[in-house]
Amino acid sequence: MTLDQWLADAKADAERRGVEGLPALLETLAAATAALRAADWNDVADGPSPVDEESA
Amino acid sequence: MSDVLDQTIADLGPQVARGSVKAEALVERCLERVAARNPSLNAFITVTADEALAAARQADAEIAAGRHRGALHGMPVSLKDLIDQAGTPTTAGSRVRRDHRADRDATVTTRLRDAGAALIGKTNLHEFAFGTTTEDSGFGLARHPIDPARSPGGSSGGSAIAVRTGMSLASVGTDTGGSIRIPAAACGVVGLKACHGEISADRVVPLSRQLDHVGPLARSVTDAWLMYEAMRGEPRRCGEQLEGVPVRGLRLGLLRAYAFDRIDADVEASVLEAVERLRRAGAEIDEVRLPHAPDIAAIYLHLVLSDAAAYHTPTLDSRPGDYTPNVRLRLEMGRYVMAEDYVRAGLGKRVIRREVEAALDGRHGLLLPTLAIPAPPLGAATVRITQGDEPVRTAMLRLTQIFNLSGHPAISLPCDPTPAGLPVGLQIAGRRDGTLALLRLARTVESVIAHA
């Protein structure tokens, strides 16, 4: 799902549930999610496994 | 002799052990201080006066009979109201839990009782530890002990107020993104976050189990050490000293980039003055970088929102009106995080851990401010820093959440206050599994920066 589609769906759901103030906060979350998705570590899907790291 | 409430546990321990200061009198003085200052500061949600006095009398009797339990014996200590103390409510600062009553102690509570501490009460907090100012509490906001128009920081705000004002000599807080270190810095006391998992979080209301830490707020590094050891189940003997390390030969890394990018000018000056005093005393200090530091806030947000939402889902649905509005909205926000982004955040957390490890390679510790700003005014949504306006929550979490993600131990200790007299905290992070080494380093730093 694209971030734009997710945001539109999430805001519509928050409005349907009547949680006042939540749609504006979801904009903030969307900005953070965009930053997270742009991070370069996502490009390395075959990086060290968490188990290997814990035992290092 | 100075007022007993101006002294540390390390100072008072030998006096209580000799019987020249009675534990009962010490607890009575703390209760008098609570009566005098708590109505305006709102540091405590529950005061367990009878229980504390009974523990103090028992301590005096045991000491008179030659059975001294150690450095905390008879010492008045408070608990953040997120931690179970048998027979009292654990409200977590929320009306959602107003009917709760703990049927037994948390592990840390038991350990403090075993060490002889007199548990004086449960301190106020930002609701469910989900905030940095202690303004959103179901039991009313807490106020800064020096300037009541300001926040004491949070979420362990009541604990920091109690320690600063002598309502208790030490306190137990929790730290998921900085909630021990932030109020410690804002109120001018010492706050320690040990390594992740080192101190039990059993029967402590969670915010995010992967980021939650339990730890002490205290009046000195030595007192923080005494509390830390007792909370681990290794109480120290009365009169035992925390030995510092030689300042010559210390190698420290200054996180100049990122940590000083968005900061209040007075905080920057105070922290850099502390760094300069360490240099003049013989420490070698160079600059270090965390290449992915700009991603920290996004990583943290996705993890803490999701973990908190998972815990709160039943009561968000059944009792939404019992939450404070701001905390309820943040919890609701967490219900919309997508699984794939939670996984990305988990990967990012490991990246930050590796980068903190790399920054510590060949160094004894990292230096940075604890808080980028002094204690903010109550009600403020943004604060003015050198680089412009900054959201209060962003400014307060920016420099502490690093080490919740990485799991490294970190401590905040007071350095010079701002010209307006507001406290400033210097943060030191140590090597993984090296909390005791961090405390010894902090003991040295505390001594060096106290002298201009």
Short mmCIF file of C-alpha atoms in Angstrom, two decimals:
data_model
loop_
_atom_site.label_atom_id
_atom_site.label_comp_id
_atom_site.label_asym_id
_atom_site.label_seq_id
_atom_site.Cartn_x
_atom_site.Cartn_y
_atom_site.Cartn_z
CA MET A 1 0.00 0.00 0.00
CA THR A 2 1.31 3.44 -0.81
CA LEU A 3 1.72 5.90 2.01
CA ASP A 4 -0.76 8.30 0.41
CA GLN A 5 -3.41 5.58 0.21
CA TRP A 6 -2.69 4.48 3.77
CA LEU A 7 -3.03 8.05 5.06
CA ALA A 8 -6.32 8.62 3.23
CA ASP A 9 -7.74 5.34 4.59
CA ALA A 10 -6.46 5.99 8.13
CA LYS A 11 -7.90 9.50 8.27
CA ALA A 12 -11.24 8.29 6.94
CA ASP A 13 -11.33 5.56 9.58
CA ALA A 14 -10.43 7.99 12.37
CA GLU A 15 -13.20 10.34 11.25
CA ARG A 16 -15.68 7.46 11.01
CA ARG A 17 -14.79 6.48 14.59
CA GLY A 18 -15.18 10.07 15.74
CA VAL A 19 -11.74 10.35 17.33
CA GLU A 20 -11.39 14.10 17.23
CA GLY A 21 -7.89 15.40 16.58
CA LEU A 22 -6.56 12.09 15.31
CA PRO A 23 -6.52 12.88 11.57
CA ALA A 24 -4.05 15.72 12.16
CA LEU A 25 -1.78 13.42 14.20
CA LEU A 26 -1.88 10.83 11.46
CA GLU A 27 -0.30 13.42 9.15
CA THR A 28 2.62 13.55 11.60
CA LEU A 29 2.87 9.79 11.64
CA ALA A 30 2.82 9.70 7.84
CA ALA A 31 5.78 12.08 7.71
CA ALA A 32 7.72 9.86 10.12
CA THR A 33 6.80 6.76 8.14
CA ALA A 34 8.00 8.39 4.93
CA ALA A 35 11.37 9.05 6.61
CA LEU A 36 11.52 5.48 7.87
CA ARG A 37 10.82 4.04 4.44
CA ALA A 38 13.49 6.25 2.86
CA ALA A 39 16.24 4.99 5.20
CA ASP A 40 19.10 3.23 3.47
CA TRP A 41 19.09 0.16 5.74
CA ASN A 42 15.91 -0.99 4.00
CA ASP A 43 18.06 -1.60 0.92
CA VAL A 44 20.02 -4.33 2.69
CA ALA A 45 17.47 -7.05 3.23
CA ASP A 46 20.18 -9.69 3.59
CA GLY A 47 22.02 -7.95 6.44
CA PRO A 48 23.08 -9.72 9.65
CA SER A 49 20.31 -11.59 11.43
CA PRO A 50 19.24 -10.38 14.88
CA VAL A 51 20.34 -13.70 16.37
CA ASP A 52 23.87 -13.26 15.00
CA GLU A 53 23.99 -9.71 16.31
CA GLU A 54 22.84 -10.63 19.78
CA SER A 55 25.57 -13.24 20.09
CA ALA A 56 28.28 -10.98 18.65
CA MET B 1 25.37 20.21 60.60
CA SER B 2 23.21 20.76 57.54
CA ASP B 3 19.53 19.80 57.46
CA VAL B 4 19.15 16.05 57.05
CA LEU B 5 16.98 16.66 54.01
CA ASP B 6 19.87 18.45 52.30
CA GLN B 7 22.08 15.38 52.64
CA THR B 8 22.57 12.30 50.50
CA ILE B 9 21.93 8.68 51.37
CA ALA B 10 25.69 8.15 51.41
CA ASP B 11 26.04 10.97 53.96
CA LEU B 12 23.16 9.82 56.13
CA GLY B 13 23.81 6.08 56.08
CA PRO B 14 26.61 6.10 58.66
CA GLN B 15 24.60 8.46 60.91
CA VAL B 16 21.60 6.14 60.81
CA ALA B 17 23.86 3.15 61.36
CA ARG B 18 25.36 4.82 64.48
CA GLY B 19 21.93 5.84 65.72
CA SER B 20 22.82 9.54 65.73
CA VAL B 21 20.03 10.03 63.19
CA LYS B 22 16.94 7.90 63.65
CA ALA B 23 15.26 6.47 60.58
CA GLU B 24 11.89 7.35 62.08
CA ALA B 25 12.92 11.00 62.42
CA LEU B 26 14.19 10.98 58.84
CA VAL B 27 10.88 9.66 57.51
CA GLU B 28 8.97 12.17 59.66
CA ARG B 29 11.03 15.01 58.14
CA CYS B 30 10.28 13.77 54.63
CA LEU B 31 6.57 13.54 55.47
CA GLU B 32 6.67 17.10 56.81
CA ARG B 33 8.24 18.17 53.52
CA VAL B 34 5.53 16.32 51.61
CA ALA B 35 2.87 18.10 53.67
CA ALA B 36 4.50 21.47 53.01
CA ARG B 37 5.28 21.19 49.31
CA ASN B 38 3.16 18.50 47.73
CA PRO B 39 -0.07 20.54 47.68
CA SER B 40 1.54 22.99 45.24
CA LEU B 41 3.90 20.66 43.34
CA ASN B 42 1.71 17.52 43.12
CA ALA B 43 4.64 15.13 43.15
CA PHE B 44 2.77 12.30 44.89
CA ILE B 45 -0.41 10.46 43.93
CA THR B 46 -0.37 8.29 47.08
CA VAL B 47 1.58 8.87 50.31
CA THR B 48 2.15 5.69 52.33
CA ALA B 49 2.98 7.46 55.58
CA ASP B 50 1.98 4.69 57.98
CA GLU B 51 3.87 2.06 56.03
CA ALA B 52 6.99 4.25 55.81
CA LEU B 53 6.93 5.04 59.52
CA ALA B 54 6.49 1.37 60.41
CA ALA B 55 9.44 0.44 58.18
CA ALA B 56 11.55 3.19 59.77
CA ARG B 57 10.72 2.04 63.31
CA GLN B 58 11.59 -1.50 62.32
CA ALA B 59 14.88 -0.23 60.87
CA ASP B 60 15.73 1.63 64.08
CA ALA B 61 14.95 -1.47 66.14
CA GLU B 62 17.03 -3.75 63.90
CA ILE B 63 19.96 -1.33 63.92
CA ALA B 64 19.79 -1.02 67.73
CA ALA B 65 19.88 -4.82 67.90
CA GLY B 66 22.99 -4.89 65.70
CA ARG B 67 21.26 -6.08 62.53
CA HIS B 68 22.16 -3.44 59.94
CA ARG B 69 21.02 -4.31 56.44
CA GLY B 70 23.16 -1.86 54.49
CA ALA B 71 23.30 1.57 52.92
CA LEU B 72 19.56 1.95 52.31
CA HIS B 73 18.45 0.78 55.72
CA GLY B 74 15.88 3.26 57.04
CA MET B 75 16.15 5.55 54.00
CA PRO B 76 12.94 7.18 52.68
CA VAL B 77 12.47 6.16 49.03
CA SER B 78 9.56 6.77 46.65
CA LEU B 79 8.28 4.77 43.68
CA LYS B 80 6.89 6.06 40.41
CA ASP B 81 3.22 5.11 40.40
CA LEU B 82 3.81 2.66 37.59
CA ILE B 83 5.47 0.17 39.94
CA ASP B 84 3.54 -2.21 42.18
CA GLN B 85 3.72 -1.73 45.93
CA ALA B 86 1.54 -4.35 47.61
CA GLY B 87 -1.65 -2.98 49.11
CA THR B 88 -1.58 0.35 47.28
CA PRO B 89 -3.04 1.39 43.91
CA THR B 90 -0.75 1.50 40.88
CA THR B 91 -2.57 4.17 38.95
CA ALA B 92 0.02 4.74 36.19
CA GLY B 93 -1.18 8.33 36.42
CA SER B 94 -4.46 7.36 34.81
CA ARG B 95 -8.11 7.28 35.77
CA VAL B 96 -8.23 4.08 33.74
CA ARG B 97 -6.57 2.36 36.72
CA ARG B 98 -8.14 4.32 39.56
CA ASP B 99 -9.65 1.14 41.04
CA HIS B 100 -6.44 -0.88 40.88
CA ARG B 101 -4.76 -2.21 44.01
CA ALA B 102 -1.50 -4.17 43.83
CA ASP B 103 -1.78 -7.60 45.43
CA ARG B 104 1.97 -7.98 45.66
CA ASP B 105 5.21 -6.08 45.16
CA ALA B 106 7.15 -5.59 41.95
CA THR B 107 10.56 -7.25 42.06
CA VAL B 108 12.32 -3.89 42.51
CA THR B 109 9.95 -3.02 45.35
CA THR B 110 10.75 -6.28 47.12
CA ARG B 111 14.47 -5.69 46.69
CA LEU B 112 14.25 -2.19 48.12
CA ARG B 113 12.24 -3.47 51.08
CA ASP B 114 14.82 -6.21 51.61
CA ALA B 115 17.54 -3.53 51.62
CA GLY B 116 15.62 -1.78 54.41
CA ALA B 117 14.22 1.21 52.50
CA ALA B 118 11.14 2.96 53.90
CA LEU B 119 8.67 3.32 51.01
CA ILE B 120 7.13 6.73 51.43
CA GLY B 121 4.73 6.88 48.49
CA LYS B 122 3.88 6.67 44.81
CA THR B 123 4.90 9.57 42.60
CA ASN B 124 3.00 11.38 39.87
CA LEU B 125 3.84 10.79 36.22
CA HIS B 126 2.78 11.55 32.70
CA GLU B 127 -0.17 9.21 32.13
CA PHE B 128 1.08 5.67 31.43
CA ALA B 129 4.60 7.15 31.09
CA PHE B 130 3.59 8.32 27.62
CA GLY B 131 4.87 11.89 27.67
CA THR B 132 7.75 14.09 28.75
CA THR B 133 6.19 16.84 30.86
CA THR B 134 3.97 15.25 33.59
CA GLU B 135 1.22 17.62 32.48
CA ASP B 136 -1.15 14.93 31.22
CA SER B 137 -1.81 13.03 34.43
CA GLY B 138 -5.21 11.79 35.53
CA PHE B 139 -4.30 13.14 38.97
CA GLY B 140 -3.36 16.67 37.93
CA LEU B 141 -0.20 18.15 36.49
CA ALA B 142 3.04 18.32 38.47
CA ARG B 143 5.05 21.54 38.78
CA HIS B 144 8.75 22.28 38.65
CA PRO B 145 10.30 22.64 42.11
CA ILE B 146 12.22 25.83 41.25
CA ASP B 147 9.75 27.54 38.91
CA PRO B 148 6.14 26.36 39.36
CA ALA B 149 5.18 27.82 35.99
CA ARG B 150 7.36 25.19 34.35
CA SER B 151 7.19 21.43 33.85
CA PRO B 152 9.45 19.18 35.95
CA GLY B 153 9.97 17.00 32.89
CA GLY B 154 8.65 13.49 32.63
CA SER B 155 7.42 11.02 32.57
CA SER B 156 8.93 10.39 36.05
CA GLY B 157 8.30 14.04 36.98
CA GLY B 158 7.02 13.38 40.50
CA SER B 159 10.09 11.30 41.30
CA ALA B 160 12.46 14.08 40.27
CA ILE B 161 10.51 16.67 42.29
CA ALA B 162 10.51 14.39 45.35
CA VAL B 163 14.29 13.89 45.22
CA ARG B 164 15.06 17.53 44.52
CA THR B 165 12.87 18.82 47.38
CA GLY B 166 13.63 16.20 50.02
CA MET B 167 10.19 14.59 49.97
CA SER B 168 12.18 11.39 49.53
CA LEU B 169 15.94 10.87 49.37
CA ALA B 170 15.78 8.77 46.21
CA SER B 171 13.12 7.46 43.87
CA VAL B 172 12.54 4.71 41.34
CA GLY B 173 11.51 5.78 37.85
CA THR B 174 11.10 4.22 34.45
CA ASP B 175 12.67 5.27 31.17
CA THR B 176 11.31 4.28 27.75
CA GLY B 177 12.58 7.27 25.75
CA GLY B 178 14.25 9.26 28.52
CA SER B 179 11.68 9.34 31.32
CA ILE B 180 14.25 9.03 34.11
CA ARG B 181 16.96 11.20 32.57
CA ILE B 182 14.66 13.96 31.27
CA PRO B 183 13.10 14.93 34.64
CA ALA B 184 16.45 14.38 36.36
CA ALA B 185 18.01 16.95 34.03
CA ALA B 186 15.05 19.33 34.29
CA CYS B 187 15.06 19.26 38.09
CA GLY B 188 18.81 19.08 38.74
CA VAL B 189 19.21 15.56 40.11
CA VAL B 190 20.97 12.40 38.93
CA GLY B 191 19.06 9.86 36.82
CA LEU B 192 20.34 6.46 35.69
CA LYS B 193 19.10 4.19 32.92
CA ALA B 194 21.04 0.95 33.22
CA CYS B 195 21.44 -1.56 30.37
CA HIS B 196 18.22 -2.89 28.97
CA GLY B 197 16.93 -5.79 31.09
CA GLU B 198 19.44 -5.29 33.88
CA ILE B 199 16.86 -4.17 36.45
CA SER B 200 13.63 -6.16 36.58
CA ALA B 201 10.52 -4.61 35.03
CA ASP B 202 8.33 -7.32 36.55
CA ARG B 203 5.01 -5.86 37.76
CA VAL B 204 5.79 -2.49 36.24
CA VAL B 205 3.08 -1.19 33.89
CA PRO B 206 4.65 -1.32 30.41
CA LEU B 207 4.86 1.31 27.72
CA SER B 208 7.12 -0.67 25.37
CA ARG B 209 8.79 -3.75 26.84
CA GLN B 210 11.63 -3.59 24.31
CA LEU B 211 12.45 0.00 25.32
CA ASP B 212 11.36 0.15 28.99
CA HIS B 213 14.04 0.48 31.68
CA VAL B 214 13.61 0.76 35.46
CA GLY B 215 16.15 2.85 37.35
CA PRO B 216 16.93 5.34 40.11
CA LEU B 217 16.72 9.10 40.51
CA ALA B 218 19.01 10.31 43.25
CA ARG B 219 20.94 13.25 44.69
CA SER B 220 24.40 12.10 43.69
CA VAL B 221 26.06 9.50 41.50
CA THR B 222 26.98 7.54 44.61
CA ASP B 223 23.35 7.45 45.74
CA ALA B 224 22.28 6.34 42.24
CA TRP B 225 24.82 3.52 42.53
CA LEU B 226 23.50 2.48 45.96
CA MET B 227 19.96 2.36 44.56
CA TYR B 228 21.06 0.55 41.40
CA GLU B 229 22.83 -2.16 43.36
CA ALA B 230 19.90 -2.64 45.73
CA MET B 231 17.47 -2.82 42.80
CA ARG B 232 19.64 -5.55 41.26
CA GLY B 233 19.45 -7.46 44.53
CA GLU B 234 23.05 -6.62 45.52
CA PRO B 235 22.67 -4.01 48.28
CA ARG B 236 25.93 -2.36 49.35
CA ARG B 237 27.13 -2.06 52.90
CA CYS B 238 26.84 1.25 54.68
CA GLY B 239 29.99 3.33 54.16
CA GLU B 240 31.03 1.56 50.96
CA GLN B 241 32.30 4.05 48.42
CA LEU B 242 31.89 4.20 44.67
CA GLU B 243 35.43 4.67 43.43
CA GLY B 244 35.84 7.02 40.48
CA VAL B 245 38.34 6.46 37.69
CA PRO B 246 41.46 8.55 37.02
CA VAL B 247 40.51 11.46 34.78
CA ARG B 248 43.91 11.39 33.06
CA GLY B 249 43.73 8.71 30.43
CA LEU B 250 39.97 8.92 30.05
CA ARG B 251 38.90 8.81 26.41
CA LEU B 252 35.49 10.31 25.78
CA GLY B 253 33.51 10.97 22.61
CA LEU B 254 31.52 14.19 22.21
CA LEU B 255 28.42 13.73 20.04
CA ARG B 256 28.80 17.22 18.59
CA ALA B 257 26.85 16.71 15.36
CA TYR B 258 23.15 15.97 16.01
CA ALA B 259 23.31 16.59 19.78
CA PHE B 260 24.10 20.27 19.36
CA ASP B 261 22.22 20.85 16.08
CA ARG B 262 18.97 21.97 17.66
CA ILE B 263 19.62 23.26 21.15
CA ASP B 264 19.01 26.11 23.57
CA ALA B 265 22.02 28.44 23.75
CA ASP B 266 22.26 28.37 27.57
CA VAL B 267 22.12 24.57 27.65
CA GLU B 268 24.81 24.39 24.98
CA ALA B 269 27.08 26.76 26.92
CA SER B 270 26.64 24.84 30.17
CA VAL B 271 27.36 21.44 28.64
CA LEU B 272 30.36 22.68 26.66
CA GLU B 273 31.75 24.29 29.84
CA ALA B 274 31.49 20.90 31.58
CA VAL B 275 33.29 19.30 28.62
CA GLU B 276 36.01 21.94 28.84
CA ARG B 277 36.51 21.29 32.56
CA LEU B 278 36.99 17.61 31.80
CA ARG B 279 39.54 18.48 29.11
CA ARG B 280 41.44 20.77 31.46
CA ALA B 281 41.49 17.98 34.06
CA GLY B 282 43.19 15.67 31.59
CA ALA B 283 40.45 13.77 29.72
CA GLU B 284 40.96 13.21 26.01
CA ILE B 285 37.77 14.21 24.21
CA ASP B 286 37.18 13.89 20.48
CA GLU B 287 34.08 14.21 18.35
CA VAL B 288 32.03 11.19 17.30
CA ARG B 289 29.10 10.74 14.90
CA LEU B 290 26.06 8.52 14.63
CA PRO B 291 25.42 8.51 10.88
CA HIS B 292 21.75 7.53 11.21
CA ALA B 293 20.96 9.85 14.13
CA PRO B 294 18.45 11.84 12.03
CA ASP B 295 16.36 8.64 11.72
CA ILE B 296 16.15 8.04 15.48
CA ALA B 297 12.86 9.87 16.06
CA ALA B 298 11.04 7.97 13.30
CA ILE B 299 12.39 4.60 14.49
CA TYR B 300 11.43 5.31 18.08
CA LEU B 301 7.97 6.59 17.18
CA HIS B 302 6.96 3.48 15.25
CA LEU B 303 8.15 1.11 17.97
CA VAL B 304 6.71 2.90 20.97
CA LEU B 305 3.37 3.71 19.34
CA SER B 306 2.80 0.13 18.24
CA ASP B 307 3.89 -1.48 21.50
CA ALA B 308 1.80 0.93 23.58
CA ALA B 309 -1.27 0.53 21.38
CA ALA B 310 -1.08 -3.25 21.65
CA TYR B 311 -1.15 -3.04 25.46
CA HIS B 312 -3.91 -0.42 25.62
CA THR B 313 -6.33 -1.72 22.99
CA PRO B 314 -8.86 -3.22 25.45
CA THR B 315 -9.20 -0.05 27.53
CA LEU B 316 -9.01 2.28 24.53
CA ASP B 317 -12.16 0.54 23.34
CA SER B 318 -13.94 0.14 26.68
CA ARG B 319 -12.95 3.31 28.58
CA PRO B 320 -11.66 5.92 26.12
CA GLY B 321 -12.99 8.79 28.20
CA ASP B 322 -10.84 7.81 31.18
CA TYR B 323 -7.62 8.68 29.34
CA THR B 324 -6.32 12.23 29.19
CA PRO B 325 -7.06 13.54 25.68
CA ASN B 326 -3.46 13.89 24.48
CA VAL B 327 -2.36 10.45 25.66
CA ARG B 328 -5.47 8.83 24.21
CA LEU B 329 -4.72 10.39 20.82
CA ARG B 330 -1.12 9.15 20.83
CA LEU B 331 -2.28 5.66 21.73
CA GLU B 332 -4.91 5.75 19.00
CA MET B 333 -2.23 6.85 16.53
CA GLY B 334 -0.35 3.65 17.31
CA ARG B 335 -3.26 1.54 16.07
CA TYR B 336 -2.59 2.76 12.53
CA VAL B 337 1.10 1.83 12.23
CA MET B 338 1.52 -0.76 9.48
CA ALA B 339 3.28 -4.03 10.24
CA GLU B 340 5.87 -3.48 7.51
CA ASP B 341 6.86 -0.15 9.07
CA TYR B 342 7.16 -1.70 12.51
CA VAL B 343 9.61 -4.18 10.99
CA ARG B 344 11.56 -1.35 9.33
CA ALA B 345 11.78 0.39 12.69
CA GLY B 346 13.11 -2.81 14.27
CA LEU B 347 15.85 -2.94 11.65
CA GLY B 348 16.63 0.72 12.30
CA LYS B 349 16.91 0.05 16.02
CA ARG B 350 19.69 -2.44 15.33
CA VAL B 351 21.43 0.06 13.05
CA ILE B 352 21.46 2.63 15.87
CA ARG B 353 22.80 0.04 18.29
CA ARG B 354 25.68 -0.78 15.96
CA GLU B 355 26.48 2.89 15.50
CA VAL B 356 26.52 3.58 19.25
CA GLU B 357 28.81 0.54 19.63
CA ALA B 358 31.12 1.97 16.97
CA ALA B 359 31.15 5.40 18.60
CA LEU B 360 32.17 3.79 21.90
CA ASP B 361 34.95 1.74 20.34
CA GLY B 362 38.19 2.76 22.06
CA ARG B 363 36.38 5.20 24.33
CA HIS B 364 35.15 5.01 27.93
CA GLY B 365 31.96 6.94 27.27
CA LEU B 366 30.00 9.38 25.14
CA LEU B 367 29.11 12.93 26.22
CA LEU B 368 26.07 14.93 25.17
CA PRO B 369 23.37 17.08 26.75
CA THR B 370 20.49 15.19 28.34
CA LEU B 371 17.89 17.74 27.34
CA ALA B 372 18.28 20.23 24.51
CA ILE B 373 16.24 22.77 26.47
CA PRO B 374 15.73 23.78 30.10
CA ALA B 375 12.44 22.82 31.79
CA PRO B 376 9.71 24.12 29.44
CA PRO B 377 6.83 26.37 30.50
CA LEU B 378 3.66 24.46 31.37
CA GLY B 379 1.24 24.44 28.47
CA ALA B 380 3.84 25.24 25.83
CA ALA B 381 3.50 23.34 22.55
CA THR B 382 6.77 24.69 21.18
CA VAL B 383 9.92 26.21 22.62
CA ARG B 384 12.31 28.71 21.09
CA ILE B 385 15.83 27.38 20.53
CA THR B 386 18.76 28.96 18.70
CA GLN B 387 17.66 27.44 15.40
CA GLY B 388 13.95 28.43 15.66
CA ASP B 389 10.82 26.96 17.23
CA GLU B 390 10.77 23.29 18.18
CA PRO B 391 7.90 21.08 19.44
CA VAL B 392 8.42 20.48 23.17
CA ARG B 393 8.10 16.69 22.90
CA THR B 394 10.62 16.52 20.06
CA ALA B 395 13.10 18.71 21.92
CA MET B 396 12.80 16.70 25.11
CA LEU B 397 13.15 13.22 23.60
CA ARG B 398 15.77 14.01 20.99
CA LEU B 399 18.90 13.17 22.98
CA THR B 400 17.75 10.45 25.33
CA GLN B 401 15.80 8.02 23.12
CA ILE B 402 19.07 7.13 21.35
CA PHE B 403 20.08 4.87 24.23
CA ASN B 404 16.66 3.29 24.68
CA LEU B 405 16.99 2.11 21.11
CA SER B 406 20.59 0.99 21.55
CA GLY B 407 20.16 -0.46 25.06
CA HIS B 408 23.38 1.16 26.31
CA PRO B 409 23.50 2.50 29.88
CA ALA B 410 23.21 6.27 30.23
CA ILE B 411 23.18 8.69 33.13
CA SER B 412 22.24 12.34 33.54
CA LEU B 413 23.99 14.50 36.08
CA PRO B 414 23.64 18.20 36.80
CA CYS B 415 26.09 20.69 35.34
CA ASP B 416 26.01 24.49 35.69
CA PRO B 417 22.47 25.92 35.67
CA THR B 418 21.36 28.48 33.11
CA PRO B 419 21.74 32.18 33.96
CA ALA B 420 18.04 32.06 34.94
CA GLY B 421 18.86 29.34 37.49
CA LEU B 422 17.26 26.43 35.66
CA PRO B 423 19.05 23.06 35.89
CA VAL B 424 20.96 21.56 32.95
CA GLY B 425 21.89 17.91 32.57
CA LEU B 426 25.05 16.38 31.12
CA GLN B 427 24.41 12.90 29.75
CA ILE B 428 27.06 10.17 29.65
CA ALA B 429 26.51 6.88 27.85
CA GLY B 430 28.66 3.85 28.57
CA ARG B 431 29.48 0.52 27.04
CA ARG B 432 26.90 -2.22 26.81
CA ASP B 433 26.91 -4.39 29.94
CA GLY B 434 29.02 -1.71 31.61
CA THR B 435 26.67 0.12 33.96
CA LEU B 436 29.06 -0.12 36.90
CA ALA B 437 31.90 1.25 34.76
CA LEU B 438 29.59 4.07 33.66
CA LEU B 439 28.78 4.89 37.28
CA ARG B 440 32.48 5.01 38.17
CA LEU B 441 33.10 7.30 35.19
CA ALA B 442 30.14 9.48 36.20
CA ARG B 443 31.49 9.73 39.75
CA THR B 444 34.69 11.20 38.34
CA VAL B 445 32.84 13.53 35.98
CA GLU B 446 30.59 14.71 38.82
CA SER B 447 33.66 15.62 40.86
CA VAL B 448 35.48 17.35 38.00
CA ILE B 449 32.60 19.46 36.69
CA ALA B 450 31.68 20.65 40.17
CA HIS B 451 34.87 22.74 40.20
CA ALA B 452 35.30 25.68 37.83
#
